[in-house]
Amino acid sequence: MSEAAIAKKAEEVKSVNAQLLAAESAIVVNYRGLTVEEVTDLRKQLRDANIKMSVIKNKILERAVEGTDYEDLKATFVGPTAVAFSDEDPIAPAKILKKFADDHDALEIKGGIIEKKVQTLDAINEYATMPGREDLLSMLASALQDPMRKIARAVKAVADKGDEEAA
């Protein structure tokens, strides 16, 4: 192998390593059996959520995780491998990929990182079923509003009772 080719591969390893270390989550999938149309649809869904999916050679991935906390992922780097990286929402890739895998048997989630920790397949599936950030915030807002409504009703009832007695 020429020095130029070796330098190019070393640069790829460095780039993938930087992506992994910067990502809030990275989900490893096997995409064998998906049609071009299906892959295009999946990439569009991921792109709409600011998630980047890359097909990366297994050797590049293996070298990129060497010496990191992500070495346990090496077992997932078998067969056709794509990785969905998210720098923002740690749960979004798991949600999108799980939903897509439920509809398309050819897509297989092999493992990944969520919140900068290697997660089991069961944990990834559990994260995928959790409500999203926006849903959680609306649930919190609703929970905070409920006691305020009750207090307002009680105050109004006391005021109405006071008005009735005064009349």
mmCIF file of C-alpha atoms in Angstrom:
data_model
loop_
_atom_site.group_PDB
_atom_site.id
_atom_site.type_symbol
_atom_site.label_atom_id
_atom_site.label_comp_id
_atom_site.label_asym_id
_atom_site.label_seq_id
_atom_site.Cartn_x
_atom_site.Cartn_y
_atom_site.Cartn_z
ATOM 1 C CA MET A 1 0.000 0.000 0.000
ATOM 2 C CA SER A 2 1.357 3.427 -0.888
ATOM 3 C CA GLU A 3 2.161 6.080 1.687
ATOM 4 C CA ALA A 4 -0.572 8.290 0.245
ATOM 5 C CA ALA A 5 -3.187 5.558 0.734
ATOM 6 C CA ILE A 6 -1.980 4.911 4.280
ATOM 7 C CA ALA A 7 -2.115 8.627 5.068
ATOM 8 C CA LYS A 8 -5.631 8.837 3.623
ATOM 9 C CA LYS A 9 -6.836 5.908 5.770
ATOM 10 C CA ALA A 10 -5.178 7.413 8.856
ATOM 11 C CA GLU A 11 -7.029 10.662 8.176
ATOM 12 C CA GLU A 12 -10.325 8.731 7.841
ATOM 13 C CA VAL A 13 -9.694 7.001 11.189
ATOM 14 C CA LYS A 14 -8.928 10.356 12.808
ATOM 15 C CA SER A 15 -12.100 11.893 11.339
ATOM 16 C CA VAL A 16 -14.357 9.017 12.478
ATOM 17 C CA ASN A 17 -12.730 9.096 15.926
ATOM 18 C CA ALA A 18 -13.464 12.826 16.201
ATOM 19 C CA GLN A 19 -17.083 12.254 15.104
ATOM 20 C CA LEU A 20 -17.552 9.518 17.708
ATOM 21 C CA LEU A 21 -16.024 11.561 20.518
ATOM 22 C CA ALA A 22 -18.094 14.650 19.640
ATOM 23 C CA ALA A 23 -21.396 12.789 19.201
ATOM 24 C CA GLU A 24 -24.068 12.639 21.887
ATOM 25 C CA SER A 25 -25.123 9.380 20.281
ATOM 26 C CA ALA A 26 -23.997 7.072 17.501
ATOM 27 C CA ILE A 27 -26.156 4.109 16.508
ATOM 28 C CA VAL A 28 -24.584 1.273 14.479
ATOM 29 C CA VAL A 29 -26.875 -0.453 11.969
ATOM 30 C CA ASN A 30 -26.774 -3.167 9.326
ATOM 31 C CA TYR A 31 -28.554 -1.865 6.242
ATOM 32 C CA ARG A 32 -28.143 -4.938 3.997
ATOM 33 C CA GLY A 33 -31.338 -5.684 2.101
ATOM 34 C CA LEU A 34 -32.689 -2.135 2.015
ATOM 35 C CA THR A 35 -33.468 -0.773 -1.419
ATOM 36 C CA VAL A 36 -31.930 2.479 -2.620
ATOM 37 C CA GLU A 37 -35.348 4.100 -2.188
ATOM 38 C CA GLU A 38 -35.585 2.920 1.430
ATOM 39 C CA VAL A 39 -32.061 4.101 2.266
ATOM 40 C CA THR A 40 -32.841 7.478 0.686
ATOM 41 C CA ASP A 41 -36.024 7.736 2.768
ATOM 42 C CA LEU A 42 -34.132 6.803 5.950
ATOM 43 C CA ARG A 43 -31.375 9.332 5.249
ATOM 44 C CA LYS A 44 -34.015 12.042 4.682
ATOM 45 C CA GLN A 45 -35.718 11.268 8.002
ATOM 46 C CA LEU A 46 -32.362 11.375 9.781
ATOM 47 C CA ARG A 47 -31.253 14.549 7.992
ATOM 48 C CA ASP A 48 -34.515 16.298 8.981
ATOM 49 C CA ALA A 49 -33.562 15.616 12.623
ATOM 50 C CA ASN A 50 -29.965 16.899 12.117
ATOM 51 C CA ILE A 51 -28.540 13.372 12.236
ATOM 52 C CA LYS A 52 -25.779 12.309 9.878
ATOM 53 C CA MET A 53 -25.627 8.708 8.674
ATOM 54 C CA SER A 54 -22.399 7.419 7.159
ATOM 55 C CA VAL A 55 -21.416 4.065 5.717
ATOM 56 C CA ILE A 56 -17.985 3.370 7.167
ATOM 57 C CA LYS A 57 -15.614 0.454 6.627
ATOM 58 C CA ASN A 58 -15.404 -1.840 9.636
ATOM 59 C CA LYS A 59 -11.587 -1.619 9.853
ATOM 60 C CA ILE A 60 -11.810 2.185 9.970
ATOM 61 C CA LEU A 61 -14.387 1.948 12.774
ATOM 62 C CA GLU A 62 -12.307 -0.598 14.698
ATOM 63 C CA ARG A 63 -9.260 1.632 14.565
ATOM 64 C CA ALA A 64 -11.318 4.727 15.422
ATOM 65 C CA VAL A 65 -12.563 3.208 18.708
ATOM 66 C CA GLU A 66 -9.174 1.853 19.802
ATOM 67 C CA GLY A 67 -8.068 3.463 23.037
ATOM 68 C CA THR A 68 -11.506 5.031 23.701
ATOM 69 C CA ASP A 69 -14.368 4.126 26.013
ATOM 70 C CA TYR A 70 -16.159 2.784 22.934
ATOM 71 C CA GLU A 71 -14.007 -0.315 22.299
ATOM 72 C CA ASP A 72 -16.956 -2.540 23.289
ATOM 73 C CA LEU A 73 -18.568 -1.550 19.976
ATOM 74 C CA LYS A 74 -15.988 -3.555 17.992
ATOM 75 C CA ALA A 75 -18.257 -6.623 18.080
ATOM 76 C CA THR A 76 -20.900 -4.678 16.112
ATOM 77 C CA PHE A 77 -18.532 -3.861 13.237
ATOM 78 C CA VAL A 78 -19.426 -6.904 11.134
ATOM 79 C CA GLY A 79 -21.055 -6.901 7.710
ATOM 80 C CA PRO A 80 -22.360 -3.759 6.016
ATOM 81 C CA THR A 81 -22.159 -1.054 8.656
ATOM 82 C CA ALA A 82 -23.626 2.418 8.791
ATOM 83 C CA VAL A 83 -23.476 4.775 11.761
ATOM 84 C CA ALA A 84 -26.016 7.493 12.573
ATOM 85 C CA PHE A 85 -24.353 10.361 14.490
ATOM 86 C CA SER A 86 -26.213 12.997 16.492
ATOM 87 C CA ASP A 87 -24.470 15.926 18.158
ATOM 88 C CA GLU A 88 -27.699 17.359 19.597
ATOM 89 C CA ASP A 89 -30.513 15.018 20.645
ATOM 90 C CA PRO A 90 -29.077 11.788 22.066
ATOM 91 C CA ILE A 91 -32.327 9.847 21.675
ATOM 92 C CA ALA A 92 -33.435 10.962 18.191
ATOM 93 C CA PRO A 93 -31.299 8.484 16.191
ATOM 94 C CA ALA A 94 -32.533 5.559 18.287
ATOM 95 C CA LYS A 95 -36.171 6.662 17.866
ATOM 96 C CA ILE A 96 -35.940 7.147 14.102
ATOM 97 C CA LEU A 97 -33.924 3.980 13.450
ATOM 98 C CA LYS A 98 -36.148 1.826 15.703
ATOM 99 C CA LYS A 99 -39.307 3.078 13.995
ATOM 100 C CA PHE A 100 -37.739 2.475 10.572
ATOM 101 C CA ALA A 101 -36.514 -1.007 11.608
ATOM 102 C CA ASP A 102 -40.019 -1.889 12.836
ATOM 103 C CA ASP A 103 -41.372 -1.047 9.369
ATOM 104 C CA HIS A 104 -38.444 -2.544 7.400
ATOM 105 C CA ASP A 105 -37.142 -5.939 8.502
ATOM 106 C CA ALA A 106 -33.922 -5.450 6.519
ATOM 107 C CA LEU A 107 -32.625 -2.720 8.869
ATOM 108 C CA GLU A 108 -30.976 -4.114 11.985
ATOM 109 C CA ILE A 109 -29.763 -2.017 14.903
ATOM 110 C CA LYS A 110 -26.525 -3.609 16.115
ATOM 111 C CA GLY A 111 -25.518 -1.352 19.000
ATOM 112 C CA GLY A 112 -24.386 2.140 19.760
ATOM 113 C CA ILE A 113 -23.575 4.996 22.047
ATOM 114 C CA ILE A 114 -26.189 7.131 23.809
ATOM 115 C CA GLU A 115 -25.192 10.016 26.048
ATOM 116 C CA LYS A 116 -21.530 9.136 25.423
ATOM 117 C CA LYS A 117 -21.889 5.601 26.860
ATOM 118 C CA VAL A 118 -21.922 2.282 25.013
ATOM 119 C CA GLN A 119 -25.445 0.875 25.344
ATOM 120 C CA THR A 120 -26.854 -2.616 24.926
ATOM 121 C CA LEU A 121 -29.415 -3.291 22.234
ATOM 122 C CA ASP A 122 -32.118 -3.546 24.916
ATOM 123 C CA ALA A 123 -31.135 -0.146 26.334
ATOM 124 C CA ILE A 124 -31.194 1.422 22.860
ATOM 125 C CA ASN A 125 -34.691 0.010 22.267
ATOM 126 C CA GLU A 126 -35.782 1.341 25.666
ATOM 127 C CA TYR A 127 -34.434 4.822 24.851
ATOM 128 C CA ALA A 128 -36.241 4.641 21.507
ATOM 129 C CA THR A 129 -39.593 4.198 23.232
ATOM 130 C CA MET A 130 -39.088 7.116 25.627
ATOM 131 C CA PRO A 131 -40.935 10.354 24.923
ATOM 132 C CA GLY A 132 -38.850 12.988 23.157
ATOM 133 C CA ARG A 133 -37.526 16.156 24.755
ATOM 134 C CA GLU A 134 -40.427 18.277 23.505
ATOM 135 C CA ASP A 135 -42.971 15.750 24.811
ATOM 136 C CA LEU A 136 -41.277 15.660 28.204
ATOM 137 C CA LEU A 137 -41.251 19.453 28.426
ATOM 138 C CA SER A 138 -44.960 19.666 27.610
ATOM 139 C CA MET A 139 -45.682 16.960 30.202
ATOM 140 C CA LEU A 140 -43.705 18.947 32.783
ATOM 141 C CA ALA A 141 -45.504 22.184 31.907
ATOM 142 C CA SER A 142 -48.861 20.430 32.220
ATOM 143 C CA ALA A 143 -47.887 18.942 35.578
ATOM 144 C CA LEU A 144 -46.831 22.364 36.845
ATOM 145 C CA GLN A 145 -50.051 24.030 35.621
ATOM 146 C CA ASP A 146 -52.403 21.568 37.309
ATOM 147 C CA PRO A 147 -51.720 22.656 40.949
ATOM 148 C CA MET A 148 -51.988 26.307 39.886
ATOM 149 C CA ARG A 149 -55.418 25.650 38.341
ATOM 150 C CA LYS A 150 -56.598 23.995 41.564
ATOM 151 C CA ILE A 151 -55.401 26.942 43.650
ATOM 152 C CA ALA A 152 -57.110 29.388 41.289
ATOM 153 C CA ARG A 153 -60.389 27.432 41.530
ATOM 154 C CA ALA A 154 -60.182 27.368 45.339
ATOM 155 C CA VAL A 155 -59.504 31.109 45.503
ATOM 156 C CA LYS A 156 -62.395 31.774 43.114
ATOM 157 C CA ALA A 157 -64.718 29.553 45.173
ATOM 158 C CA VAL A 158 -63.790 31.442 48.360
ATOM 159 C CA ALA A 159 -64.324 34.788 46.593
ATOM 160 C CA ASP A 160 -67.707 33.642 45.202
ATOM 161 C CA LYS A 161 -68.773 32.440 48.643
ATOM 162 C CA GLY A 162 -67.735 35.789 50.160
ATOM 163 C CA ASP A 163 -69.812 37.623 47.505
ATOM 164 C CA GLU A 164 -72.874 35.458 48.263
ATOM 165 C CA GLU A 165 -72.613 36.114 51.993
ATOM 166 C CA ALA A 166 -72.215 39.865 51.457
ATOM 167 C CA ALA A 167 -75.348 40.000 49.323
#
